[in-house]
CSV table of C-alpha atoms and ligand atoms in Angstrom, one decimal:
chain,number,residue,atom,x,y,z
T,1407,MET,CA,-8.6,-10.5,0.9
T,1408,THR,CA,-9.3,-14.2,0.4
T,1409,ASP,CA,-7.6,-17.1,2.3
T,1410,ALA,CA,-6.0,-18.2,-1.0
T,1411,ASN,CA,-4.5,-14.7,-1.4
T,1412,LYS,CA,-3.1,-14.8,2.1
T,1413,ALA,CA,-1.6,-18.2,1.5
T,1414,ARG,CA,0.0,-16.8,-1.7
T,1415,PHE,CA,1.6,-13.8,0.2
T,1416,ASN,CA,2.8,-16.1,3.0
T,1417,ALA,CA,4.5,-18.3,0.4
T,1418,GLU,CA,6.0,-15.3,-1.4
T,1419,ALA,CA,7.2,-13.4,1.7
T,1420,ALA,CA,10.7,-14.9,1.9
T,1421,GLN,CA,11.5,-14.0,-1.7
T,1422,TRP,CA,9.6,-10.7,-1.7
T,1423,ASP,CA,12.6,-8.3,-1.3
T,1424,SER,CA,14.7,-10.1,-3.9
T,1425,ASN,CA,12.4,-9.0,-6.7
T,1426,PRO,CA,14.0,-5.9,-8.3
T,1427,ASP,CA,10.7,-4.7,-9.7
T,1428,ILE,CA,9.2,-4.6,-6.2
T,1429,GLN,CA,12.3,-2.7,-4.9
T,1430,GLN,CA,12.1,-0.2,-7.8
T,1431,ALA,CA,8.3,0.3,-7.4
T,1432,THR,CA,8.9,1.0,-3.7
T,1433,ARG,CA,11.7,3.5,-4.4
T,1434,LEU,CA,9.4,5.3,-6.9
T,1435,ALA,CA,6.4,5.2,-4.6
T,1436,HIS,CA,8.4,6.5,-1.7
T,1437,LYS,CA,9.5,9.5,-3.8
T,1438,ALA,CA,5.9,10.1,-4.9
T,1439,TYR,CA,4.6,9.9,-1.3
T,1440,LEU,CA,7.3,12.4,-0.1
T,1441,SER,CA,6.3,14.8,-2.8
T,1442,HIS,CA,2.7,14.7,-1.7
T,1443,LEU,CA,3.4,14.8,2.1
T,1444,PRO,CA,4.3,18.1,3.8
T,1445,SER,CA,7.8,19.2,2.8
T,1446,ASP,CA,8.4,20.9,6.1
T,1447,PRO,CA,10.2,18.3,8.3
T,1448,ALA,CA,8.9,20.0,11.5
T,1449,ILE,CA,5.4,19.1,10.3
T,1450,LEU,CA,6.1,15.7,8.7
T,1451,SER,CA,8.0,14.5,11.8
T,1452,THR,CA,4.8,14.7,13.8
T,1453,TYR,CA,2.9,12.4,11.5
T,1454,ASP,CA,1.6,9.0,12.5
T,1455,ILE,CA,1.2,6.8,9.4
T,1456,LEU,CA,-0.7,3.6,8.8
T,1457,ASP,CA,0.7,1.5,6.0
T,1458,LEU,CA,-2.1,-0.9,5.0
T,1459,GLY,CA,-0.9,-4.1,3.3
T,1460,CYS,CA,2.7,-3.2,4.2
T,1461,GLY,CA,4.2,-6.6,3.0
T,1462,THR,CA,7.8,-6.9,4.3
T,1463,GLY,CA,7.7,-3.2,5.2
T,1464,LEU,CA,9.7,-1.8,2.3
T,1465,LEU,CA,7.7,1.4,2.2
T,1466,SER,CA,7.1,1.6,6.0
T,1467,LEU,CA,10.9,1.5,6.6
T,1468,ALA,CA,11.6,4.0,3.9
T,1469,LEU,CA,9.0,6.5,5.4
T,1470,ALA,CA,10.0,5.8,9.0
T,1471,PRO,CA,12.9,8.3,9.3
T,1472,SER,CA,10.7,11.2,8.1
T,1473,VAL,CA,7.7,10.7,10.3
T,1474,ARG,CA,6.8,10.2,14.0
T,1475,SER,CA,5.5,6.6,13.6
T,1476,VAL,CA,4.5,3.9,11.2
T,1477,THR,CA,1.9,1.3,12.1
T,1478,ALA,CA,2.6,-1.4,9.5
T,1479,VAL,CA,-0.4,-3.8,8.9
T,1480,ASP,CA,-0.5,-6.9,6.8
T,1481,ALA,CA,-2.8,-9.9,6.8
T,1482,ALA,CA,-0.1,-12.3,5.8
T,1483,GLU,CA,1.9,-13.5,8.8
T,1484,GLY,CA,4.9,-14.4,6.5
T,1485,MET,CA,5.1,-10.8,5.4
T,1486,ILE,CA,4.9,-9.4,9.0
T,1487,GLY,CA,7.5,-12.0,10.1
T,1488,ALA,CA,9.9,-10.7,7.5
T,1489,LEU,CA,9.4,-7.2,8.7
T,1490,GLU,CA,9.8,-8.2,12.4
T,1491,ALA,CA,13.1,-9.9,11.4
T,1492,LYS,CA,14.4,-6.6,9.9
T,1493,LEU,CA,13.4,-4.7,13.0
T,1494,THR,CA,15.6,-6.8,15.2
T,1495,ALA,CA,18.8,-5.2,13.7
T,1496,GLU,CA,20.5,-2.9,16.2
T,1497,ASP,CA,20.2,0.1,13.9
T,1498,ALA,CA,16.6,-0.6,12.8
T,1499,ALA,CA,13.9,1.9,13.0
T,1500,LYS,CA,12.3,2.2,16.5
T,1501,ASN,CA,9.1,3.8,15.4
T,1502,VAL,CA,7.7,1.1,13.2
T,1503,LEU,CA,5.2,-1.4,14.7
T,1504,PRO,CA,4.3,-4.5,12.6
T,1505,ILE,CA,0.8,-5.8,13.1
T,1506,CYS,CA,-0.5,-9.0,11.5
T,1507,ALA,CA,-4.2,-8.2,10.9
T,1508,MET,CA,-6.8,-8.2,8.2
T,1509,LEU,CA,-7.9,-4.7,8.9
T,1510,GLU,CA,-11.6,-4.3,8.7
T,1511,ASP,CA,-12.4,-2.1,11.7
T,1512,PRO,CA,-10.8,1.4,12.5
T,1513,ASP,CA,-11.3,0.6,16.2
T,1514,ASP,CA,-9.3,-2.7,15.9
T,1515,GLU,CA,-7.4,-2.6,19.2
T,1516,ARG,CA,-4.2,-3.9,17.4
T,1517,ILE,CA,-3.7,-0.6,15.6
T,1518,ALA,CA,-4.5,1.4,18.8
T,1519,VAL,CA,-0.9,0.8,20.1
T,1520,ASP,CA,1.4,3.8,19.6
T,1521,PRO,CA,4.6,2.5,18.0
T,1522,VAL,CA,6.7,5.0,20.0
T,1523,THR,CA,5.2,4.8,23.5
T,1524,LYS,CA,3.9,1.3,23.1
T,1525,GLU,CA,0.8,2.5,24.9
T,1526,LYS,CA,-2.8,1.7,23.8
T,1527,VAL,CA,-4.7,4.8,22.8
T,1528,THR,CA,-8.4,4.2,22.5
T,1529,GLY,CA,-9.8,5.6,19.2
T,1530,ARG,CA,-6.3,6.1,17.8
T,1531,ARG,CA,-6.4,7.7,14.3
T,1532,PHE,CA,-3.7,8.5,11.7
T,1533,ASP,CA,-2.5,11.6,9.9
T,1534,VAL,CA,-2.1,9.6,6.7
T,1535,VAL,CA,-3.0,6.1,5.6
T,1536,VAL,CA,-0.8,4.9,2.8
T,1537,SER,CA,-1.1,1.7,0.8
T,1538,HIS,CA,1.1,0.6,-2.1
T,1539,LEU,CA,0.5,-2.2,-4.6
T,1540,VAL,CA,-2.5,-3.5,-2.6
T,1541,LEU,CA,-5.7,-2.3,-4.3
T,1542,HIS,CA,-5.5,-4.7,-7.2
T,1543,HIS,CA,-5.8,-7.5,-4.7
T,1544,ILE,CA,-8.9,-6.1,-3.0
T,1545,LEU,CA,-12.3,-7.4,-4.2
T,1546,ASP,CA,-14.5,-4.8,-2.4
T,1547,LEU,CA,-12.8,-1.4,-2.6
T,1548,ARG,CA,-15.8,0.4,-1.1
T,1549,LYS,CA,-15.5,-1.7,2.1
T,1550,LEU,CA,-11.8,-1.2,2.3
T,1551,PHE,CA,-12.1,2.6,1.9
T,1552,ALA,CA,-14.9,2.8,4.5
T,1553,THR,CA,-12.3,1.2,6.9
T,1554,VAL,CA,-9.6,3.6,5.7
T,1555,PHE,CA,-11.8,6.6,6.2
T,1556,GLY,CA,-12.5,5.5,9.7
T,1557,CYS,CA,-8.7,5.2,10.4
T,1558,VAL,CA,-7.9,8.8,9.3
T,1559,LYS,CA,-7.8,11.7,11.7
T,1560,LYS,CA,-10.0,14.7,10.9
T,1561,GLY,CA,-7.9,16.9,8.6
T,1562,GLY,CA,-5.8,13.8,7.7
T,1563,LYS,CA,-5.4,12.1,4.3
T,1564,VAL,CA,-5.4,8.9,2.4
T,1565,MET,CA,-2.7,8.4,-0.2
T,1566,VAL,CA,-2.6,5.1,-2.1
T,1567,THR,CA,-0.5,4.0,-5.1
T,1568,ASP,CA,-1.1,1.1,-7.5
T,1569,PHE,CA,-0.7,0.5,-11.2
T,1570,GLU,CA,-3.3,1.9,-13.5
T,1571,ASN,CA,-5.7,-0.1,-15.5
T,1572,PHE,CA,-5.0,1.7,-18.8
T,1573,GLY,CA,-6.6,-1.0,-21.0
T,1574,PRO,CA,-6.3,-4.7,-21.9
T,1575,GLU,CA,-2.5,-4.6,-21.9
T,1576,ALA,CA,-2.5,-3.8,-18.1
T,1577,ARG,CA,-3.2,-7.5,-17.6
T,1578,LYS,CA,0.4,-8.2,-18.5
T,1579,PHE,CA,1.6,-6.7,-15.2
T,1580,HIS,CA,1.3,-10.2,-13.7
T,1581,PRO,CA,2.5,-13.4,-15.4
T,1582,GLU,CA,-0.5,-15.7,-16.0
T,1583,SER,CA,0.7,-18.0,-13.3
T,1584,LYS,CA,0.4,-15.2,-10.7
T,1585,MET,CA,-3.2,-14.3,-11.4
T,1586,ASP,CA,-4.6,-16.0,-8.3
T,1587,GLY,CA,-5.9,-13.3,-5.9
T,1588,VAL,CA,-5.5,-10.5,-8.6
T,1589,GLU,CA,-9.0,-8.9,-8.4
T,1590,ARG,CA,-8.4,-6.3,-11.1
T,1591,HIS,CA,-5.7,-5.4,-13.5
T,1592,GLY,CA,-4.8,-2.1,-11.9
T,1593,ILE,CA,-7.0,0.7,-10.8
T,1594,LEU,CA,-9.3,2.8,-13.0
T,1595,ARG,CA,-9.1,6.6,-12.4
T,1596,ASP,CA,-12.8,7.3,-12.5
T,1597,GLU,CA,-13.7,4.3,-10.4
T,1598,ILE,CA,-11.2,5.0,-7.6
T,1599,LYS,CA,-12.2,8.7,-7.5
T,1600,THR,CA,-15.8,7.7,-7.0
T,1601,VAL,CA,-14.9,5.2,-4.3
T,1602,LEU,CA,-12.8,7.7,-2.4
T,1603,GLU,CA,-15.6,10.3,-2.6
T,1604,GLU,CA,-18.3,7.8,-1.6
T,1605,ALA,CA,-16.2,6.9,1.4
T,1606,GLY,CA,-16.3,10.5,2.5
T,1607,PHE,CA,-13.0,11.9,1.3
T,1608,VAL,CA,-13.0,15.4,-0.2
T,1609,ASP,CA,-10.6,17.2,-2.5
T,1610,VAL,CA,-9.9,13.8,-4.2
T,1611,LYS,CA,-7.1,13.9,-6.7
T,1612,ILE,CA,-5.9,11.1,-8.9
T,1613,GLU,CA,-2.6,11.7,-10.6
T,1614,THR,CA,0.1,9.7,-12.5
T,1615,ALA,CA,2.8,9.2,-9.8
T,1616,PHE,CA,5.5,7.4,-11.8
T,1617,GLU,CA,6.1,4.8,-14.5
T,1618,LEU,CA,7.6,1.3,-13.8
T,1619,GLU,CA,9.4,-0.5,-16.6
T,1620,LYS,CA,9.2,-4.3,-16.1
T,1621,GLN,CA,9.6,-7.5,-18.1
T,1622,VAL,CA,6.4,-9.2,-19.2
T,1623,GLU,CA,5.8,-12.7,-20.6
T,1624,THR,CA,6.7,-13.2,-24.2
T,1625,GLU,CA,3.3,-14.8,-24.7
T,1626,PRO,CA,0.5,-14.9,-22.0
T,1627,GLY,CA,1.1,-18.1,-20.0
T,1628,SER,CA,4.5,-18.9,-21.6
T,1629,GLY,CA,6.3,-18.4,-18.3
T,1630,VAL,CA,9.2,-16.9,-20.3
T,1631,MET,CA,9.9,-13.3,-19.4
T,1632,GLY,CA,10.9,-11.3,-22.5
T,1633,PRO,CA,10.2,-7.7,-23.5
T,1634,THR,CA,9.8,-4.8,-21.1
T,1635,MET,CA,6.6,-2.8,-20.8
T,1636,VAL,CA,6.0,0.5,-19.1
T,1637,PHE,CA,3.2,0.5,-16.4
T,1638,PRO,CA,1.9,3.9,-15.2
T,1639,PHE,CA,1.2,4.1,-11.4
T,1640,LEU,CA,-1.5,6.4,-9.9
T,1641,ILE,CA,-1.4,8.2,-6.6
T,1642,CYS,CA,-4.9,8.7,-5.2
T,1643,GLU,CA,-5.3,11.3,-2.5
T,1644,GLY,CA,-8.2,12.5,-0.5
T,1645,THR,CA,-8.8,14.5,2.7
T,1646,LYS,CA,-11.1,13.8,5.7
T,1647,LEU,CA,-12.7,17.0,6.9
R,1402,SAM,C1,1.2,-7.0,-3.5
R,1402,SAM,S1,1.5,-7.1,-1.7
R,1402,SAM,C2,2.2,-5.5,-1.5
R,1402,SAM,C3,3.1,-5.4,-0.3
R,1402,SAM,C4,3.8,-4.1,0.0
R,1402,SAM,N1,2.9,-3.0,0.1
R,1402,SAM,C5,4.9,-3.9,-1.1
R,1402,SAM,O1,4.6,-3.0,-2.0
R,1402,SAM,O2,5.9,-4.5,-1.1
R,1402,SAM,C6,-0.2,-6.8,-1.1
R,1402,SAM,C7,-0.2,-7.0,0.4
R,1402,SAM,O3,-1.5,-6.6,0.9
R,1402,SAM,C8,-1.9,-7.4,2.0
R,1402,SAM,N2,-3.3,-7.1,2.2
R,1402,SAM,C9,-4.3,-7.1,1.3
R,1402,SAM,N3,-5.5,-6.8,1.9
R,1402,SAM,C10,-5.2,-6.5,3.2
R,1402,SAM,C11,-6.0,-6.1,4.3
R,1402,SAM,N4,-7.3,-5.8,4.3
R,1402,SAM,N5,-5.4,-5.9,5.5
R,1402,SAM,C12,-4.1,-6.2,5.7
R,1402,SAM,N6,-3.3,-6.6,4.6
R,1402,SAM,C13,-3.8,-6.7,3.4
R,1402,SAM,C14,-1.4,-8.8,1.5
R,1402,SAM,O4,-1.3,-9.7,2.6
R,1402,SAM,C15,-0.1,-8.5,0.8
R,1402,SAM,O5,1.0,-8.7,1.6
């Protein structure tokens, strides 16, 4: 992620949760993740999750009650600050650890801390790495998934969600004023499948997870939000043997 991108997310952090499209996308993504994770609570409650590009922690906090722990990583300190503020509430989740980091190394010591025991576990790995609405901001997907592959336990999984690049109309997902740091207009099914396989994941499946209806600009660059459009989201899954 570029510095410009980081600056953008720092600036947006305070308003992030007030965007109803983001809230709705998280609700739908959470449902999709739960339908792809083990349905047996006795199994799911043992899972350690890494949420890469967690933002203000909307998905991390939604998953937290179902799993053992969530390590919530984001490169933008504003996003992590917003998550830290939520975690100060008395009834907040106790198993979510926010980490401000641009994750590029599976052995990064910052993700080695167990959110539950607070102890550092050298070579700590995760049952599942999730990441929602992040891939369209990533220039080098191969590099990212090499890191993700390294973070997953043997037998563990990657599960990522983002909107699909279904053609030129996918560009309308963002208003023209918000194109800074958008590296692609959604993800391409074939491309992401190849990237996951090249990273080393097997049993790679790319499926439509849900559809998000959101307002788009009346004309590109008008700044006036008008008609709604439906954007398909993909869930991309792979296993590390
Ligand atoms: C569009 S936001 C999505 C945030 C959150 N997942 C959500 O859905 O609300 C993308 C986030 O990914 C973060 N990000 C992108 N690349 C990253 C990386 N390599 N390591 C950590 N965070 C990253 C950005 O800082 C930004 O907060």
